[in-house]
Amino acid sequence: MNPARKPLIAGNWKMNAGGAAGCALAADVARGTTAHDRVEVLVAPPFTALAAVAHELSGTAVAVAAQNLHPKASGAYTGEVSGPMLLEAGATSVIVGHSERRALFGDSDAVVAEKVAAALAQGLRPIACVGETLEEREAGRTLEVVGRQLDAFVRLLAERPGFGVVAYEPVWAIGTGRTAGPEQAQEVHAALRARLAAVSPTLAQQTRILYGGSVKADNARALLAEADVDGALVGGAALDAAAFVAISAAAQALAGAPS
Ligand code: 13P
């Protein structure tokens, strides 16, 4: 972490806790997240729970994000949800380009860029994900792949430096219990920041780059201690309020620690 950037701990619930369970989870997270002035915390429930979770969390230190959006504001797009709808439901951020969307739902670099642009146009903070597969890593192509993915939307982020967030999620570390080591994460984060710097030094300095992939209460501190790791995008552990709260507490402790 770097004192120039406020750490962000984000919980991606994926296709879980979409109803009453989501409200209960949100309430538990809020109870454990008091006075997080040094860390931003948010949860991303499924669409069906967004409004109820936002209601549950209003007046607390926990914000709400969506997991996806359609680039158009409205229209004949059966089954889709737009940015203005997310805002109305109480979301202030949206995850874009998660590897599950890229791999399972055909979100190409171009689609991800369209969604980042739509989020920015509507005042929703995009949390734009990049990450290599195991095959790509083993072929030594990690930096090339994440660089290409970042290049698709980096100029859009430059329109409002510090607003958009980038998340590095190596596909091989998602849901596998196999996390990137802190040094492996730092190497990629530093490369991403260098790429941001090539567009604008201010953008590089202000953009938070989150790490995601099997972040747990017991490995969060070491990952977050790396200079270019500005937070975490948490999947499985975000479904357990105590684990998620422990991760944000680790960030809070590091952010408050004298450098
Ligand atoms: P896990 O923490 O379950 O590995 O998921 C990471 C992720 O995909 C968050 O978006």
GROMACS .gro file of C-alpha atoms and ligand atoms in nm:
model
  269
    1MET     CA    1   0.000   0.000   0.000
    2ASN     CA    2   0.098   0.359  -0.046
    3PRO     CA    3  -0.033   0.648   0.168
    4ALA     CA    4  -0.114   0.839  -0.152
    5ARG     CA    5  -0.400   0.596  -0.221
    6LYS     CA    6  -0.686   0.498   0.011
    7PRO     CA    7  -0.705   0.118   0.018
    8LEU     CA    8  -1.023  -0.045  -0.108
    9ILE     CA    9  -1.149  -0.381   0.014
   10ALA     CA   10  -1.423  -0.514  -0.213
   11GLY     CA   11  -1.629  -0.828  -0.164
   12ASN     CA   12  -1.757  -0.994  -0.481
   13TRP     CA   13  -2.038  -1.224  -0.379
   14LYS     CA   14  -2.073  -1.365  -0.734
   15MET     CA   15  -2.396  -1.570  -0.774
   16ASN     CA   16  -2.451  -1.611  -0.399
   17ALA     CA   17  -2.652  -1.442  -0.126
   18GLY     CA   18  -2.901  -1.291  -0.368
   19GLY     CA   19  -3.190  -1.246  -0.125
   20ALA     CA   20  -3.247  -1.248   0.250
   21ALA     CA   21  -2.907  -1.412   0.302
   22GLY     CA   22  -2.748  -1.111   0.131
   23CYS     CA   23  -2.916  -0.866   0.367
   24ALA     CA   24  -2.804  -1.067   0.668
   25LEU     CA   25  -2.447  -1.088   0.536
   26ALA     CA   26  -2.442  -0.714   0.463
   27ALA     CA   27  -2.565  -0.638   0.814
   28ASP     CA   28  -2.291  -0.855   0.965
   29VAL     CA   29  -2.025  -0.687   0.749
   30ALA     CA   30  -2.152  -0.342   0.849
   31ARG     CA   31  -2.145  -0.433   1.217
   32GLY     CA   32  -1.777  -0.527   1.188
   33THR     CA   33  -1.686  -0.225   0.975
   34THR     CA   34  -1.693   0.077   1.199
   35ALA     CA   35  -1.491   0.393   1.164
   36HIS     CA   36  -1.302   0.270   0.861
   37ASP     CA   37  -1.183   0.616   0.780
   38ARG     CA   38  -0.857   0.495   0.635
   39VAL     CA   39  -1.004   0.218   0.419
   40GLU     CA   40  -1.294   0.205   0.175
   41VAL     CA   41  -1.508  -0.109   0.200
   42LEU     CA   42  -1.775  -0.231  -0.040
   43VAL     CA   43  -1.975  -0.542  -0.120
   44ALA     CA   44  -2.105  -0.653  -0.459
   45PRO     CA   45  -2.421  -0.862  -0.427
   46PRO     CA   46  -2.616  -1.012  -0.717
   47PHE     CA   47  -2.860  -0.776  -0.894
   48THR     CA   48  -3.160  -0.918  -0.707
   49ALA     CA   49  -3.020  -0.810  -0.370
   50LEU     CA   50  -2.870  -0.474  -0.469
   51ALA     CA   51  -3.152  -0.246  -0.357
   52ALA     CA   52  -3.219  -0.436  -0.035
   53VAL     CA   53  -2.849  -0.452   0.055
   54ALA     CA   54  -2.806  -0.081  -0.025
   55HIS     CA   55  -3.100  -0.009   0.205
   56GLU     CA   56  -2.948  -0.228   0.476
   57LEU     CA   57  -2.613  -0.050   0.442
   58SER     CA   58  -2.735   0.308   0.420
   59GLY     CA   59  -2.567   0.519   0.685
   60THR     CA   60  -2.292   0.259   0.739
   61ALA     CA   61  -1.926   0.258   0.630
   62VAL     CA   62  -1.991  -0.008   0.364
   63ALA     CA   63  -2.078   0.085   0.005
   64VAL     CA   64  -2.243  -0.124  -0.264
   65ALA     CA   65  -2.121  -0.231  -0.607
   66ALA     CA   66  -2.279  -0.429  -0.888
   67GLN     CA   67  -2.100  -0.717  -1.058
   68ASN     CA   68  -2.173  -0.617  -1.416
   69LEU     CA   69  -2.372  -0.373  -1.630
   70HIS     CA   70  -2.497  -0.335  -1.984
   71PRO     CA   71  -2.331  -0.050  -2.173
   72LYS     CA   72  -2.662   0.097  -2.293
   73ALA     CA   73  -2.877   0.302  -2.057
   74SER     CA   74  -3.207   0.137  -2.156
   75GLY     CA   75  -3.371  -0.048  -2.442
   76ALA     CA   76  -3.458  -0.389  -2.582
   77TYR     CA   77  -3.186  -0.592  -2.405
   78THR     CA   78  -3.376  -0.873  -2.237
   79GLY     CA   79  -3.217  -0.990  -1.915
   80GLU     CA   80  -2.972  -0.702  -1.888
   81VAL     CA   81  -2.930  -0.427  -1.628
   82SER     CA   82  -2.803  -0.076  -1.703
   83GLY     CA   83  -2.587   0.174  -1.517
   84PRO     CA   84  -2.874   0.413  -1.435
   85MET     CA   85  -3.067   0.118  -1.289
   86LEU     CA   86  -2.769   0.026  -1.070
   87LEU     CA   87  -2.740   0.383  -0.946
   88GLU     CA   88  -3.109   0.390  -0.867
   89ALA     CA   89  -3.073   0.064  -0.674
   90GLY     CA   90  -2.801   0.224  -0.461
   91ALA     CA   91  -2.478   0.098  -0.620
   92THR     CA   92  -2.193   0.344  -0.651
   93SER     CA   93  -1.939   0.112  -0.819
   94VAL     CA   94  -1.950  -0.172  -1.067
   95ILE     CA   95  -1.714  -0.461  -1.137
   96VAL     CA   96  -1.633  -0.486  -1.507
   97GLY     CA   97  -1.445  -0.749  -1.704
   98HIS     CA   98  -1.423  -1.011  -1.431
   99SER     CA   99  -1.250  -1.320  -1.570
  100GLU     CA  100  -1.568  -1.524  -1.522
  101ARG     CA  101  -1.749  -1.280  -1.750
  102ARG     CA  102  -1.465  -1.285  -1.999
  103ALA     CA  103  -1.440  -1.667  -2.003
  104LEU     CA  104  -1.807  -1.767  -1.964
  105PHE     CA  105  -2.006  -1.479  -2.112
  106GLY     CA  106  -1.788  -1.355  -2.395
  107ASP     CA  107  -1.687  -1.017  -2.252
  108SER     CA  108  -1.405  -0.927  -2.491
  109ASP     CA  109  -1.157  -0.643  -2.434
  110ALA     CA  110  -1.381  -0.427  -2.656
  111VAL     CA  111  -1.693  -0.507  -2.453
  112VAL     CA  112  -1.506  -0.442  -2.129
  113ALA     CA  113  -1.400  -0.101  -2.264
  114GLU     CA  114  -1.761  -0.020  -2.359
  115LYS     CA  115  -1.875  -0.111  -2.010
  116VAL     CA  116  -1.599   0.096  -1.846
  117ALA     CA  117  -1.701   0.391  -2.065
  118ALA     CA  118  -2.068   0.345  -1.974
  119ALA     CA  119  -1.992   0.324  -1.602
  120LEU     CA  120  -1.780   0.642  -1.617
  121ALA     CA  121  -2.043   0.827  -1.820
  122GLN     CA  122  -2.304   0.742  -1.558
  123GLY     CA  123  -2.088   0.828  -1.257
  124LEU     CA  124  -2.042   0.469  -1.142
  125ARG     CA  125  -1.691   0.379  -1.031
  126PRO     CA  126  -1.564   0.100  -1.257
  127ILE     CA  127  -1.355  -0.174  -1.096
  128ALA     CA  128  -1.202  -0.312  -1.413
  129CYS     CA  129  -1.045  -0.657  -1.391
  130VAL     CA  130  -0.747  -0.804  -1.573
  131GLY     CA  131  -0.568  -1.133  -1.528
  132GLU     CA  132  -0.388  -1.413  -1.706
  133THR     CA  133  -0.476  -1.783  -1.723
  134LEU     CA  134  -0.241  -2.051  -1.595
  135GLU     CA  135  -0.146  -2.138  -1.954
  136GLU     CA  136  -0.058  -1.776  -2.026
  137ARG     CA  137   0.149  -1.748  -1.708
  138GLU     CA  138   0.335  -2.069  -1.782
  139ALA     CA  139   0.407  -1.945  -2.132
  140GLY     CA  140   0.565  -1.630  -1.981
  141ARG     CA  141   0.291  -1.410  -2.125
  142THR     CA  142   0.146  -1.263  -1.803
  143LEU     CA  143   0.258  -0.903  -1.853
  144GLU     CA  144   0.169  -0.906  -2.221
  145VAL     CA  145  -0.185  -1.034  -2.148
  146VAL     CA  146  -0.267  -0.801  -1.859
  147GLY     CA  147  -0.108  -0.513  -2.051
  148ARG     CA  148  -0.333  -0.577  -2.350
  149GLN     CA  149  -0.639  -0.601  -2.125
  150LEU     CA  150  -0.549  -0.275  -1.949
  151ASP     CA  151  -0.476  -0.094  -2.275
  152ALA     CA  152  -0.836  -0.153  -2.384
  153PHE     CA  153  -0.969   0.088  -2.121
  154VAL     CA  154  -0.674   0.281  -1.977
  155ARG     CA  155  -0.741   0.600  -2.173
  156LEU     CA  156  -1.096   0.605  -2.042
  157LEU     CA  157  -0.968   0.596  -1.684
  158ALA     CA  158  -0.740   0.890  -1.762
  159GLU     CA  159  -1.047   1.112  -1.810
  160ARG     CA  160  -1.097   1.106  -1.432
  161PRO     CA  161  -0.775   0.997  -1.260
  162GLY     CA  162  -0.830   0.819  -0.930
  163PHE     CA  163  -1.197   0.745  -0.988
  164GLY     CA  164  -1.167   0.416  -1.174
  165VAL     CA  165  -1.007   0.114  -1.008
  166VAL     CA  166  -0.808  -0.170  -1.166
  167ALA     CA  167  -0.815  -0.523  -1.022
  168TYR     CA  168  -0.549  -0.781  -1.100
  169GLU     CA  169  -0.699  -1.126  -1.065
  170PRO     CA  170  -0.485  -1.411  -1.196
  171VAL     CA  171  -0.739  -1.662  -1.324
  172TRP     CA  172  -0.543  -1.954  -1.178
  173ALA     CA  173  -0.575  -1.806  -0.828
  174ILE     CA  174  -0.952  -1.752  -0.834
  175GLY     CA  175  -1.144  -1.992  -0.614
  176THR     CA  176  -0.851  -2.233  -0.611
  177GLY     CA  177  -0.698  -2.157  -0.273
  178ARG     CA  178  -0.382  -2.090  -0.470
  179THR     CA  179  -0.291  -1.726  -0.431
  180ALA     CA  180  -0.023  -1.531  -0.608
  181GLY     CA  181   0.263  -1.474  -0.367
  182PRO     CA  182   0.303  -1.113  -0.254
  183GLU     CA  183   0.608  -1.074  -0.479
  184GLN     CA  184   0.429  -1.224  -0.779
  185ALA     CA  185   0.138  -0.986  -0.723
  186GLN     CA  186   0.368  -0.688  -0.675
  187GLU     CA  187   0.552  -0.763  -1.000
  188VAL     CA  188   0.230  -0.748  -1.200
  189HIS     CA  189   0.091  -0.449  -1.009
  190ALA     CA  190   0.412  -0.254  -1.073
  191ALA     CA  191   0.393  -0.339  -1.444
  192LEU     CA  192   0.030  -0.224  -1.456
  193ARG     CA  193   0.122   0.100  -1.280
  194ALA     CA  194   0.403   0.160  -1.528
  195ARG     CA  195   0.149   0.118  -1.805
  196LEU     CA  196  -0.080   0.372  -1.636
  197ALA     CA  197   0.220   0.607  -1.605
  198ALA     CA  198   0.279   0.586  -1.977
  199VAL     CA  199  -0.064   0.746  -2.021
  200SER     CA  200  -0.037   0.991  -1.733
  201PRO     CA  201   0.179   1.008  -1.419
  202THR     CA  202  -0.121   1.140  -1.223
  203LEU     CA  203  -0.328   0.844  -1.335
  204ALA     CA  204  -0.055   0.607  -1.219
  205GLN     CA  205  -0.021   0.777  -0.884
  206GLN     CA  206  -0.393   0.793  -0.812
  207THR     CA  207  -0.531   0.468  -0.951
  208ARG     CA  208  -0.588   0.193  -0.700
  209ILE     CA  209  -0.485  -0.152  -0.819
  210LEU     CA  210  -0.654  -0.430  -0.621
  211TYR     CA  211  -0.535  -0.787  -0.599
  212GLY     CA  212  -0.790  -1.069  -0.622
  213GLY     CA  213  -0.757  -1.447  -0.612
  214SER     CA  214  -0.796  -1.653  -0.294
  215VAL     CA  215  -0.744  -1.356  -0.063
  216LYS     CA  216  -0.817  -1.475   0.291
  217ALA     CA  217  -0.783  -1.333   0.641
  218ASP     CA  218  -0.447  -1.506   0.683
  219ASN     CA  219  -0.276  -1.392   0.361
  220ALA     CA  220  -0.428  -1.045   0.321
  221ARG     CA  221  -0.174  -0.856   0.527
  222ALA     CA  222   0.129  -0.979   0.330
  223LEU     CA  223  -0.038  -0.900  -0.004
  224LEU     CA  224  -0.158  -0.558   0.109
  225ALA     CA  225   0.188  -0.471   0.243
  226GLU     CA  226   0.325  -0.463  -0.114
  227ALA     CA  227   0.386  -0.112  -0.245
  228ASP     CA  228   0.155  -0.134  -0.546
  229VAL     CA  229  -0.124  -0.346  -0.394
  230ASP     CA  230  -0.392  -0.093  -0.301
  231GLY     CA  231  -0.660  -0.329  -0.179
  232ALA     CA  232  -0.829  -0.659  -0.244
  233LEU     CA  233  -1.114  -0.799  -0.450
  234VAL     CA  234  -1.235  -1.088  -0.238
  235GLY     CA  235  -1.456  -1.374  -0.358
  236GLY     CA  236  -1.512  -1.677  -0.135
  237ALA     CA  237  -1.397  -1.511   0.187
  238ALA     CA  238  -1.642  -1.224   0.127
  239LEU     CA  239  -1.929  -1.467   0.194
  240ASP     CA  240  -1.806  -1.507   0.551
  241ALA     CA  241  -1.857  -1.176   0.733
  242ALA     CA  242  -1.592  -1.245   0.996
  243ALA     CA  243  -1.328  -1.334   0.734
  244PHE     CA  244  -1.414  -1.032   0.520
  245VAL     CA  245  -1.408  -0.799   0.819
  246ALA     CA  246  -1.068  -0.942   0.918
  247ILE     CA  247  -0.934  -0.860   0.570
  248SER     CA  248  -1.054  -0.500   0.590
  249ALA     CA  249  -0.914  -0.477   0.944
  250ALA     CA  250  -0.573  -0.589   0.808
  251ALA     CA  251  -0.590  -0.306   0.554
  252GLN     CA  252  -0.698  -0.063   0.822
  253ALA     CA  253  -0.404  -0.162   1.044
  254LEU     CA  254  -0.156  -0.125   0.759
  255ALA     CA  255  -0.303   0.208   0.650
  256GLY     CA  256  -0.269   0.337   1.002
  257ALA     CA  257   0.076   0.201   1.059
  258PRO     CA  258   0.355   0.459   1.049
  259SER     CA  259   0.562   0.413   0.736
  26013P     P1  260  -1.178  -1.596  -0.464
  26013P     O1  261  -1.142  -1.499  -0.354
  26013P     O2  262  -1.290  -1.690  -0.426
  26013P     O3  263  -1.059  -1.664  -0.519
  26013P     O4  264  -1.240  -1.507  -0.584
  26013P     C1  265  -1.169  -1.399  -0.629
  26013P     C2  266  -1.256  -1.323  -0.724
  26013P     O5  267  -1.283  -1.367  -0.833
  26013P     C3  268  -1.309  -1.193  -0.679
  26013P     O6  269  -1.363  -1.122  -0.784
   0.00000   0.00000   0.00000
